[in-house]
Coordinates of C-alpha atoms in Angstrom, one line a residue:
K1482 CA 0.2 0.2 -0.1
Y1483 CA 2.8 2.2 0.0
Y1484 CA 5.0 3.9 -2.8
H1485 CA 8.5 4.8 -2.6
L1486 CA 9.4 7.9 -3.9
S1487 CA 13.3 7.0 -6.1
Q1488 CA 15.9 9.1 -6.2
S1489 CA 18.0 6.9 -8.8
N1490 CA 18.0 4.1 -10.9
Y1491 CA 20.0 1.9 -8.7
S1492 CA 17.6 2.5 -5.7
S1493 CA 14.7 1.7 -8.5
L1494 CA 16.0 -1.4 -9.0
F1495 CA 16.7 -2.3 -5.7
L1496 CA 12.7 -1.6 -4.6
K1497 CA 11.8 -3.8 -7.6
K1498 CA 14.0 -6.3 -7.0
N1499 CA 12.6 -6.3 -3.2
K1500 CA 9.0 -6.3 -4.3
M1501 CA 8.5 -2.5 -3.4
K1502 CA 6.3 -0.4 -5.3
Y1503 CA 8.4 3.3 -6.6
F1504 CA 8.0 5.8 -8.7
Y1505 CA 10.7 7.4 -10.1
I1506 CA 11.4 11.3 -9.2
G1507 CA 15.4 12.1 -9.9
D1508 CA 16.4 15.0 -8.1
Y1509 CA 18.9 17.9 -8.6
I1510 CA 21.5 20.2 -7.8
N1511 CA 22.2 23.7 -6.9
Q1512 CA 23.7 24.7 -10.1
N1513 CA 24.0 28.4 -8.8
F1514 CA 27.7 27.4 -8.1
T1515 CA 28.6 26.5 -11.2
N1516 CA 29.8 29.1 -13.5
K1517 CA 31.7 29.2 -17.3
V1518 CA 34.7 27.2 -16.8
D1519 CA 37.3 28.1 -19.4
I1520 CA 38.8 24.5 -20.1
K1521 CA 41.8 26.5 -21.6
N1522 CA 42.5 27.1 -17.9
K1523 CA 42.4 23.0 -16.6
E1524 CA 45.3 21.7 -15.1
N1525 CA 46.5 18.4 -15.1
I1526 CA 45.2 18.0 -11.4
I1527 CA 43.2 14.8 -10.3
V1528 CA 40.1 16.0 -7.6
Y1529 CA 38.9 12.7 -5.6
N1530 CA 36.3 12.7 -2.6
S1531 CA 38.3 12.1 0.4
Q1532 CA 35.6 10.5 2.5
K1533 CA 34.3 8.1 -0.2
G1534 CA 36.3 4.9 -1.4
I1535 CA 39.7 6.4 0.3
N1536 CA 41.1 3.2 0.5
I1537 CA 41.1 2.4 -3.6
T1538 CA 41.9 6.2 -4.1
N1539 CA 44.9 5.6 -1.5
K1540 CA 46.4 3.1 -3.8
I1541 CA 46.1 4.9 -6.6
I1542 CA 48.1 8.2 -5.5
N1543 CA 50.7 5.9 -4.1
Y1544 CA 51.0 4.5 -7.8
N1545 CA 51.2 7.3 -9.6
K1546 CA 53.9 9.8 -7.7
N1547 CA 54.0 11.3 -11.1
I1548 CA 50.7 13.2 -10.4
E1549 CA 48.7 16.1 -8.9
F1550 CA 46.0 15.0 -6.6
I1551 CA 43.6 17.0 -4.1
G1552 CA 41.1 15.6 -1.4
L1553 CA 38.4 17.5 -0.9
K1554 CA 37.8 17.2 2.8
N1555 CA 37.1 20.1 5.2
L1556 CA 36.6 23.0 2.7
T1557 CA 33.8 25.2 2.2
H1558 CA 31.1 24.9 -0.9
Q1559 CA 33.1 27.3 -2.8
E1560 CA 36.4 26.2 -2.0
V1561 CA 35.7 22.5 -3.3
Q1562 CA 33.6 24.4 -6.6
D1563 CA 37.2 26.6 -7.1
Y1564 CA 39.3 23.0 -7.3
L1565 CA 36.8 21.2 -9.4
N1566 CA 37.1 24.4 -11.8
I1567 CA 41.0 24.5 -12.2
A1568 CA 41.1 20.2 -12.2
K1569 CA 40.9 18.4 -15.4
I1570 CA 40.1 14.8 -13.4
Y1571 CA 37.6 14.0 -10.9
I1572 CA 37.8 10.5 -9.5
D1573 CA 35.0 8.8 -7.2
F1574 CA 35.8 5.3 -6.5
G1575 CA 33.1 5.3 -3.2
M1576 CA 30.3 3.0 -3.0
H1577 CA 27.5 5.1 -5.2
P1578 CA 24.2 4.9 -3.3
G1579 CA 22.8 6.9 -6.1
R1580 CA 22.9 10.0 -8.2
D1581 CA 26.0 11.3 -6.1
R1582 CA 26.4 15.2 -6.1
I1583 CA 29.7 15.9 -6.1
P1584 CA 30.0 14.4 -9.9
R1585 CA 27.5 15.6 -11.0
E1586 CA 29.1 19.4 -9.9
A1587 CA 32.3 18.4 -11.6
I1588 CA 31.0 17.7 -14.5
L1589 CA 29.1 20.4 -14.6
S1590 CA 32.6 22.4 -13.8
N1591 CA 34.2 21.0 -17.2
C1592 CA 35.7 17.8 -15.5
I1593 CA 36.4 14.5 -16.8
V1594 CA 34.7 12.2 -14.1
I1595 CA 36.3 8.3 -13.7
V1596 CA 34.6 6.2 -11.4
G1597 CA 34.8 2.3 -10.1
K1598 CA 32.2 -0.2 -11.2
R1599 CA 30.2 0.5 -7.9
G1600 CA 26.5 0.6 -7.0
S1601 CA 25.2 3.6 -9.0
A1602 CA 28.4 3.9 -11.5
E1603 CA 27.6 0.3 -12.8
N1604 CA 24.4 1.1 -14.5
D1605 CA 24.1 3.8 -17.5
I1606 CA 21.4 6.0 -16.5
D1607 CA 22.3 7.5 -13.0
I1608 CA 25.9 8.2 -14.5
P1609 CA 25.7 8.0 -18.3
I1610 CA 29.1 8.0 -19.5
N1611 CA 31.4 5.4 -21.4
N1612 CA 33.1 2.6 -20.1
V1613 CA 36.2 3.6 -20.6
F1614 CA 35.9 6.0 -17.6
K1615 CA 34.1 3.1 -15.0
L1616 CA 37.1 1.2 -14.3
D1617 CA 37.3 -2.0 -11.9
H1618 CA 39.1 -1.6 -8.8
K1619 CA 39.8 -5.6 -8.1
S1620 CA 41.4 -6.0 -11.9
K1621 CA 44.9 -6.3 -12.1
K1622 CA 45.5 -4.3 -15.1
F1623 CA 43.8 -1.4 -12.5
N1624 CA 46.7 0.6 -11.7
S1625 CA 48.0 0.9 -15.5
E1626 CA 44.4 1.2 -16.9
F1627 CA 43.7 4.4 -14.5
N1628 CA 47.5 5.5 -15.4
E1629 CA 47.2 5.4 -19.0
L1630 CA 43.5 6.6 -19.4
V1631 CA 44.6 9.7 -16.9
L1632 CA 47.9 10.7 -19.1
N1633 CA 45.7 10.3 -22.3
I1634 CA 43.0 12.7 -20.9
F1635 CA 46.3 15.1 -19.4
N1636 CA 47.6 14.8 -23.3
D1637 CA 44.0 15.3 -25.0
F1638 CA 41.8 16.9 -23.1
N1639 CA 39.3 18.2 -24.9
F1640 CA 38.9 15.3 -27.2
Y1641 CA 38.1 12.7 -24.5
F1642 CA 35.9 16.1 -22.8
E1643 CA 33.5 15.7 -26.0
K1644 CA 32.7 12.1 -24.7
F1645 CA 31.0 13.9 -21.5
K1646 CA 28.6 16.3 -23.4
Y1647 CA 25.5 13.7 -23.1
Y1648 CA 26.3 13.5 -19.2
K1649 CA 26.6 17.2 -18.9
N1650 CA 23.3 17.9 -20.7
I1651 CA 21.3 15.4 -18.5
V1652 CA 22.8 16.9 -15.4
E1653 CA 22.1 20.3 -16.8
N1654 CA 18.4 19.4 -16.9
D1655 CA 18.1 17.5 -13.9
K1656 CA 15.5 20.1 -12.4
I1657 CA 13.3 19.9 -15.3
N1658 CA 13.1 16.7 -15.3
F1659 CA 12.5 16.3 -11.4
R1660 CA 9.4 18.8 -12.1
N1661 CA 8.1 17.0 -14.4
N1662 CA 8.7 13.8 -12.6
I1663 CA 6.5 15.6 -9.5
N1664 CA 3.9 16.8 -11.6
K1665 CA 3.2 13.0 -13.1
F1666 CA 3.5 11.5 -9.9
I1667 CA 0.6 13.7 -8.3
Q1668 CA -1.5 13.3 -11.8
I1669 CA -1.2 9.6 -11.0
I1670 CA -2.0 10.4 -7.3
N1671 CA -5.5 12.4 -8.0
N1672 CA -6.6 10.3 -10.2
G1673 CA -6.2 7.4 -8.1
K1674 CA -4.4 5.6 -10.2
L1675 CA -1.8 4.8 -7.7

């Protein structure tokens, strides 16, 4: 008799698997902090969330001593934005329980996003990026694949960033889609179809 409102495809699949009724509404992030980031000013820097997937990230950092990494920890929202504005890459090897905020802030800040194949990052709906940018941390080739990908991105950022236009467009339209989904849900309720 109860319906769950779902924020991600990942949570929808979980609810469906457990035979619970749900309605997908999604969500959106505040885009006021984003600005027109000139990709010409991007630097060969990788930023990461110090609170998520840190064991995997620490291994990456230890393997890639020649690359500059900046952890996003104990920072104001503006400080996070400042780092996203200058970095070329944002990495997230956390559990991805839903459509996480910082990967979306990163894409709006014209960062290339590299994630682990975990949680919502495994599907192509919640994080709709090419599988080249979704790495399996359990693979024997993980460190070498990560290093090669990062160096390729640093050397030809514009080429790789073109592959993220679709994801960026989705994030830019999240608020409109969220409102549309809320309206659909209200119509269904008003029509007594739940």
